[in-house]
mmCIF file of C-alpha atoms in Angstrom:
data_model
loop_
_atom_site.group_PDB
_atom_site.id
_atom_site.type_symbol
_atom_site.label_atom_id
_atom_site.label_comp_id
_atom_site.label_asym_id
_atom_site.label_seq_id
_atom_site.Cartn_x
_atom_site.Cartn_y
_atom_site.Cartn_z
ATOM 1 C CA UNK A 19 -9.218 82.804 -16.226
ATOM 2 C CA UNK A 20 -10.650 82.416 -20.045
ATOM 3 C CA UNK A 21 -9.130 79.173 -21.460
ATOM 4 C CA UNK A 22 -7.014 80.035 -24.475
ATOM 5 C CA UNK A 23 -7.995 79.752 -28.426
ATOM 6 C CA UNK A 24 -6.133 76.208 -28.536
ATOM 7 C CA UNK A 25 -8.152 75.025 -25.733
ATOM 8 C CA UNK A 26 -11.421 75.734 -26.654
ATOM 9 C CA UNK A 27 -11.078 74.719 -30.016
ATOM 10 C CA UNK A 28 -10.425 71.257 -28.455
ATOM 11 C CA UNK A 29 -12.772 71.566 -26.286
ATOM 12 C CA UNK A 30 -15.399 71.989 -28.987
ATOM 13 C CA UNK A 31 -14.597 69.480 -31.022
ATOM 14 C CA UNK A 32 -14.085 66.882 -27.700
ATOM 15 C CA UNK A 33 -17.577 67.974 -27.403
ATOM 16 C CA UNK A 34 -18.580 67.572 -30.774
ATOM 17 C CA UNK A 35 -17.568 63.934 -31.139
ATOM 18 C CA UNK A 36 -19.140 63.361 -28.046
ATOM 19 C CA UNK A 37 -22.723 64.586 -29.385
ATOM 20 C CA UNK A 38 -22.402 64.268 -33.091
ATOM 21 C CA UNK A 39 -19.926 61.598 -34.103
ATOM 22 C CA UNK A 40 -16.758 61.316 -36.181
ATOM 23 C CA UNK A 41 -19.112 62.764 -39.014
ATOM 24 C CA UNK A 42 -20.799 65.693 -37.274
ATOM 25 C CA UNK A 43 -17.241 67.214 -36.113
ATOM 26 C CA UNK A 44 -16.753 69.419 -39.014
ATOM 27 C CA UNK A 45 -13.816 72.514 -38.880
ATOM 28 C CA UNK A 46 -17.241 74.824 -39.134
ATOM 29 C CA UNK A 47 -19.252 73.514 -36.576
ATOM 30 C CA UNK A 48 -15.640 73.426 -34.285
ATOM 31 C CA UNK A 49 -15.094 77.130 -34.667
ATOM 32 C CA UNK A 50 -18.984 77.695 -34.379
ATOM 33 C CA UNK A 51 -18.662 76.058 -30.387
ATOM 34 C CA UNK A 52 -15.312 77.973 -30.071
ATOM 35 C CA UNK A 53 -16.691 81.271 -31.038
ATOM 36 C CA UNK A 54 -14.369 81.787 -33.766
ATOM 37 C CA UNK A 55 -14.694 82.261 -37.440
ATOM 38 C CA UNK A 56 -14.068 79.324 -39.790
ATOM 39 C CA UNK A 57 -10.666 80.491 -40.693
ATOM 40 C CA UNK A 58 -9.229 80.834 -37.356
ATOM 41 C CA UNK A 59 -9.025 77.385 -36.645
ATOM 42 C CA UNK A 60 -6.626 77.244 -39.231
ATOM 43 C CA UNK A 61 -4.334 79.062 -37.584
ATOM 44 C CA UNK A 62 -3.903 77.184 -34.946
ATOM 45 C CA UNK A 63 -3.805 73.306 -36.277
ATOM 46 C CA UNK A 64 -2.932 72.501 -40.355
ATOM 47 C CA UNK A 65 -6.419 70.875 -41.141
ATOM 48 C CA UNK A 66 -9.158 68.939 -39.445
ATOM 49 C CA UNK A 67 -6.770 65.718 -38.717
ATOM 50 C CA UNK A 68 -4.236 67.566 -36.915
ATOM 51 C CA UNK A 69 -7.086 69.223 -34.946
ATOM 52 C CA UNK A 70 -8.589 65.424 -34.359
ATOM 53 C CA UNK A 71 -5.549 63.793 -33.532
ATOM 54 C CA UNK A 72 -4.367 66.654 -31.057
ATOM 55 C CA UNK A 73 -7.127 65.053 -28.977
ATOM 56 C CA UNK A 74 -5.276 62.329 -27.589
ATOM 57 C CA UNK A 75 -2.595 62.610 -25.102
ATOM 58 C CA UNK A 76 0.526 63.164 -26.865
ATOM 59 C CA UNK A 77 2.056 60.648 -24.909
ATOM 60 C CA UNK A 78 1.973 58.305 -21.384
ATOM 61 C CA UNK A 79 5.173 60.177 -20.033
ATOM 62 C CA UNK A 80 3.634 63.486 -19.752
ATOM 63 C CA UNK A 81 0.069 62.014 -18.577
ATOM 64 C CA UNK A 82 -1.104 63.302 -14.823
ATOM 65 C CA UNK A 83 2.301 64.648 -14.057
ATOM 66 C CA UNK A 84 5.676 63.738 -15.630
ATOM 67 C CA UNK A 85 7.884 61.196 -15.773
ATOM 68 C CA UNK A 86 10.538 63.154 -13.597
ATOM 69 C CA UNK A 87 7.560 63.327 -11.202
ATOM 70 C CA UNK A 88 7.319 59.300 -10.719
ATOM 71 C CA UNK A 89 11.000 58.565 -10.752
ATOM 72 C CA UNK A 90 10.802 60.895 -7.505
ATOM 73 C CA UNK A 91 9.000 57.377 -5.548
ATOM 74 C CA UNK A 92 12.131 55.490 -6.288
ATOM 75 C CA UNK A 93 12.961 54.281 -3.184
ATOM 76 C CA UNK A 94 9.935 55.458 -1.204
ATOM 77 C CA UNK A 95 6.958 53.671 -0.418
ATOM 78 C CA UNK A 96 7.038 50.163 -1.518
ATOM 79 C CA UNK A 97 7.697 48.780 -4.939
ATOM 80 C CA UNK A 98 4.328 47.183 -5.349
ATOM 81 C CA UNK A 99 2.446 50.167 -4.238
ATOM 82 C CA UNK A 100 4.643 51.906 -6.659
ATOM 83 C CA UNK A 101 3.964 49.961 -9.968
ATOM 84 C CA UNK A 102 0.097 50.049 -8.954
ATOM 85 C CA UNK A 103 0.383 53.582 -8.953
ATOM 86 C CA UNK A 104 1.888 53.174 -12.378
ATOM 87 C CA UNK A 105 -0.642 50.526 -14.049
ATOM 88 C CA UNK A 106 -3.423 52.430 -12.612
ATOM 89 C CA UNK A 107 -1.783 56.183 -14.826
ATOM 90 C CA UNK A 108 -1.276 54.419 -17.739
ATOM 91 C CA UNK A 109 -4.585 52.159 -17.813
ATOM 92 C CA UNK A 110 -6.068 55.771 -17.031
ATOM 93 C CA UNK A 111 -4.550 57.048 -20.206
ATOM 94 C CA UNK A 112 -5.554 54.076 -22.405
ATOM 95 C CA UNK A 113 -9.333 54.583 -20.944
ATOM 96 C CA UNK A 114 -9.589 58.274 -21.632
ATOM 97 C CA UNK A 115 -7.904 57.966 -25.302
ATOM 98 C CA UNK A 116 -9.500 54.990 -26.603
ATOM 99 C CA UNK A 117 -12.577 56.533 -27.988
ATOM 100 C CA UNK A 118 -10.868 59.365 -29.378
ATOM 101 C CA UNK A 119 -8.450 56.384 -31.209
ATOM 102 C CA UNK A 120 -11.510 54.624 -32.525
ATOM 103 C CA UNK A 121 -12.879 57.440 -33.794
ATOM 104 C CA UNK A 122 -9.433 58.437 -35.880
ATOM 105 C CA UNK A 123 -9.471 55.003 -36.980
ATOM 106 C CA UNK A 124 -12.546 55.078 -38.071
ATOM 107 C CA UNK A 125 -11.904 57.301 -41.169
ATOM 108 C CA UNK A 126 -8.942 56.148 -42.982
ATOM 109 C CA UNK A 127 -7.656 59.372 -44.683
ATOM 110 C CA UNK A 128 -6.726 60.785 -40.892
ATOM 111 C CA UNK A 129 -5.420 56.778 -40.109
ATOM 112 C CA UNK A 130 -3.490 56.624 -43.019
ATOM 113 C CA UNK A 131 -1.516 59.288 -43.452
ATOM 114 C CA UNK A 132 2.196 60.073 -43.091
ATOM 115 C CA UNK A 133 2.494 60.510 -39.793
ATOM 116 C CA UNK A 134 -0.908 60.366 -38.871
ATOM 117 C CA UNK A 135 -0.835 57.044 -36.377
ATOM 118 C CA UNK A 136 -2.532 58.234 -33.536
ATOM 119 C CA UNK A 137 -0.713 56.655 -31.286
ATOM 120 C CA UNK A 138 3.373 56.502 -32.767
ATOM 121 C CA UNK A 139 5.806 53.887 -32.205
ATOM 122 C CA UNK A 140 8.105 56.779 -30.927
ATOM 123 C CA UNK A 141 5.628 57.574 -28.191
ATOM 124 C CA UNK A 142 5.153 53.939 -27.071
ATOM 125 C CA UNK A 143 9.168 53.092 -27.144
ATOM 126 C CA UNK A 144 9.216 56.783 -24.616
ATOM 127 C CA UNK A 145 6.932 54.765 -22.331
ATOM 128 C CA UNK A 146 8.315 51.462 -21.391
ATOM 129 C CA UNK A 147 11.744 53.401 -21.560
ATOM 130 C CA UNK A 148 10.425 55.273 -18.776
ATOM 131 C CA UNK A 149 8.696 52.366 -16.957
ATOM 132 C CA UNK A 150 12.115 50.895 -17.248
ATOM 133 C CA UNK A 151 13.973 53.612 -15.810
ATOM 134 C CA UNK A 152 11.695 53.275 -12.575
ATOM 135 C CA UNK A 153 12.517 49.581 -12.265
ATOM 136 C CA UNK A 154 16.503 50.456 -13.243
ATOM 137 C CA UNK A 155 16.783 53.106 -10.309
ATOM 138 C CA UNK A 156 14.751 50.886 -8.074
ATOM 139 C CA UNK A 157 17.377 47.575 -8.924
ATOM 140 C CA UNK A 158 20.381 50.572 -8.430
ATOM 141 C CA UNK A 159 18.935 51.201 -4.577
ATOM 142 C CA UNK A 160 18.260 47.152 -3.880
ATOM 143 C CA UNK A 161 14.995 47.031 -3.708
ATOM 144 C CA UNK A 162 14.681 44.813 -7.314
ATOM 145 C CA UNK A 163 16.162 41.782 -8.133
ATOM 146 C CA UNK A 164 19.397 43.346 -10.114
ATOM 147 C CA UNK A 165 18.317 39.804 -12.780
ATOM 148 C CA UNK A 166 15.071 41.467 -13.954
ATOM 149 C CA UNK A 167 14.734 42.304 -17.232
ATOM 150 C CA UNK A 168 13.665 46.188 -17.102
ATOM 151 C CA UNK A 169 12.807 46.078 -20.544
ATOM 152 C CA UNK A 170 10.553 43.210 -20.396
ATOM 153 C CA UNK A 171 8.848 44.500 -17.221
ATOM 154 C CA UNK A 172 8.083 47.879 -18.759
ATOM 155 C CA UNK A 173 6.158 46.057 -21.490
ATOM 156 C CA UNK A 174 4.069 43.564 -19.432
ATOM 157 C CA UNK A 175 3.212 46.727 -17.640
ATOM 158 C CA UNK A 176 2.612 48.714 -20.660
ATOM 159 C CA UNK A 177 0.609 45.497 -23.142
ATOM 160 C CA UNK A 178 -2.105 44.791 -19.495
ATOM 161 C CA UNK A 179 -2.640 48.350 -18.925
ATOM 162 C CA UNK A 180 -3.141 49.129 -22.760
ATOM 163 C CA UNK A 181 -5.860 45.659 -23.000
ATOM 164 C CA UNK A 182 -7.555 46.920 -19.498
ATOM 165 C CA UNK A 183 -7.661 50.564 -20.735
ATOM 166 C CA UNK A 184 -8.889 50.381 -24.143
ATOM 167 C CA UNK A 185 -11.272 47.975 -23.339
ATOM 168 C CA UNK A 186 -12.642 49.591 -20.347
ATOM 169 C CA UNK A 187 -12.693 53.107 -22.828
ATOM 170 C CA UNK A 188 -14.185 51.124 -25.795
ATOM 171 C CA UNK A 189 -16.815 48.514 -23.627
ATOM 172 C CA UNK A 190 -17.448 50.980 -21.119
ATOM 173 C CA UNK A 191 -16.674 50.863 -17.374
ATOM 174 C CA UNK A 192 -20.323 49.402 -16.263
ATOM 175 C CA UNK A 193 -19.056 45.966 -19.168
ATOM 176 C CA UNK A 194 -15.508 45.832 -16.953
ATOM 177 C CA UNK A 195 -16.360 45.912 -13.648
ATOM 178 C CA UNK A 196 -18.263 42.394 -14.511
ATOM 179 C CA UNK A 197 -15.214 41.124 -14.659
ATOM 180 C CA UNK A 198 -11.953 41.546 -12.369
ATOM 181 C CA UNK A 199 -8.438 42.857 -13.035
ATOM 182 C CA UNK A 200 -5.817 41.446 -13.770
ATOM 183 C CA UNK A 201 -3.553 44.296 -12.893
ATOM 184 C CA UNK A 202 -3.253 43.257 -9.968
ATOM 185 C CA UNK A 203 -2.584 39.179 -10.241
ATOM 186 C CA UNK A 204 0.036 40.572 -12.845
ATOM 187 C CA UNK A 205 1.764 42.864 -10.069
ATOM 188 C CA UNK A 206 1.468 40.139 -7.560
ATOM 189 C CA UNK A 207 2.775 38.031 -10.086
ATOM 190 C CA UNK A 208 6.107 39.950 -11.082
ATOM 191 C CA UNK A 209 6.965 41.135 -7.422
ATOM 192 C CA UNK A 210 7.793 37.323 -7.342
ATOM 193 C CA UNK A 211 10.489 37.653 -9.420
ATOM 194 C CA UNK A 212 11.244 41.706 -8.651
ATOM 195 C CA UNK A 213 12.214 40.349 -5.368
ATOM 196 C CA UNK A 214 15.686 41.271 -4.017
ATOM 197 C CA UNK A 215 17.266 38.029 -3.835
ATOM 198 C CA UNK A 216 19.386 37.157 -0.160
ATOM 199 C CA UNK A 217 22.126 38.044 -0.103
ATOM 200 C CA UNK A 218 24.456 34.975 1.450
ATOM 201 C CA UNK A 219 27.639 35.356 3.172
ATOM 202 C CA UNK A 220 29.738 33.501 5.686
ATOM 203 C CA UNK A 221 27.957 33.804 9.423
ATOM 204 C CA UNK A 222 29.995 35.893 11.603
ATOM 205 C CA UNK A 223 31.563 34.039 14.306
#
């Protein structure tokens, strides 16, 4: 099946910043490794920025399957297999959009403006509200601590795989592997508190 206009477009100018920099992905050579006339492109994104910043994932919920798709592990499998799974989507997304960040921020009329954050604070909240959810439903069933903070867990989750991605995206992966995770000390380190606590009651006699 051909890929449609929207796609290739993308896919030339991924390919573009790939081989030519932020500098060599102009709207002419785009269309010229879509096939497509100048104008066309224009009828599918506003100008060059909205064209760059389609590039990145629109967001971490609706990266490698959605959100409704994860919450379907609550209560299967095991919780700490279950927020590896997670760290390891979301680092995944940090890594592949990183360069594609760098490169917006690199030219400060697409950086700067309105609405033109790559990454928005809207799209960030929609992530640790859905990390939360998964540790919410997973307290509902027993299986967390019913004292952890969802909130705060969804962020510590969010903040490691954001430092692990980007860096790995930025550095490269050959720079990271010199060096261990800490994904999963951090995991280790919360299913200490994540633990249901005992429940105590009087022995029956």
């Amino acid at each position: 099946m051909e890929p449609d206009t929207t796609t290739r477009i993308l896919a030339a100018a991924a390919q573009l910043l790939r081989d030519k920099g932020l500098s060599g992905t102009t709207t002419r050579e785009i269309a010229r490794g879509a096939g497509l006339s100048d104008a066309a492109i224009y009828s599918h994104f506003k100008s060059r920025g909205d064209l760059l910043k389609a590039l990145i994932p629109a967001s971490l919920v609706d990266y490698i399957g959605s959100a409704e798709a994860f919450l379907k592990r609550v209560g299967q499998g095991t919780v700490k297999g279950n927020l590896k799974f997670l760290m390891k989507l979301a680092r995944d997304f940090f890594q592949e959009a990183s360069p594609k960040i760098a490169l917006i921020l690199a030219e400060p009329e697409l950086f700067n403006e309105p609405g033109g954050r790559p990454i928005s604070r809207d799209k960030s909240n929609r992530a640790e509200t859905f990390m939360a959810d998964y540790i919410r439903a997973e307290q509902r069933m027993g299986r967390i601590n019913e004292g952890a903070d969802p909130a705060a867990i969804g962020t510590i989750l969010l903040a490691t795989a954001f430092y692990e991605g980007f860096t790995a995206g930025l550095l490269g992966t050959a720079f990271t592997a010199q060096r261990p995770s800490s994904a999963e000390e951090i995991i280790e380190a919360l299913m200490v508190g994540l633990a249901p606590r005992k429940k105590t009651g009087s022995r029956a006699s």
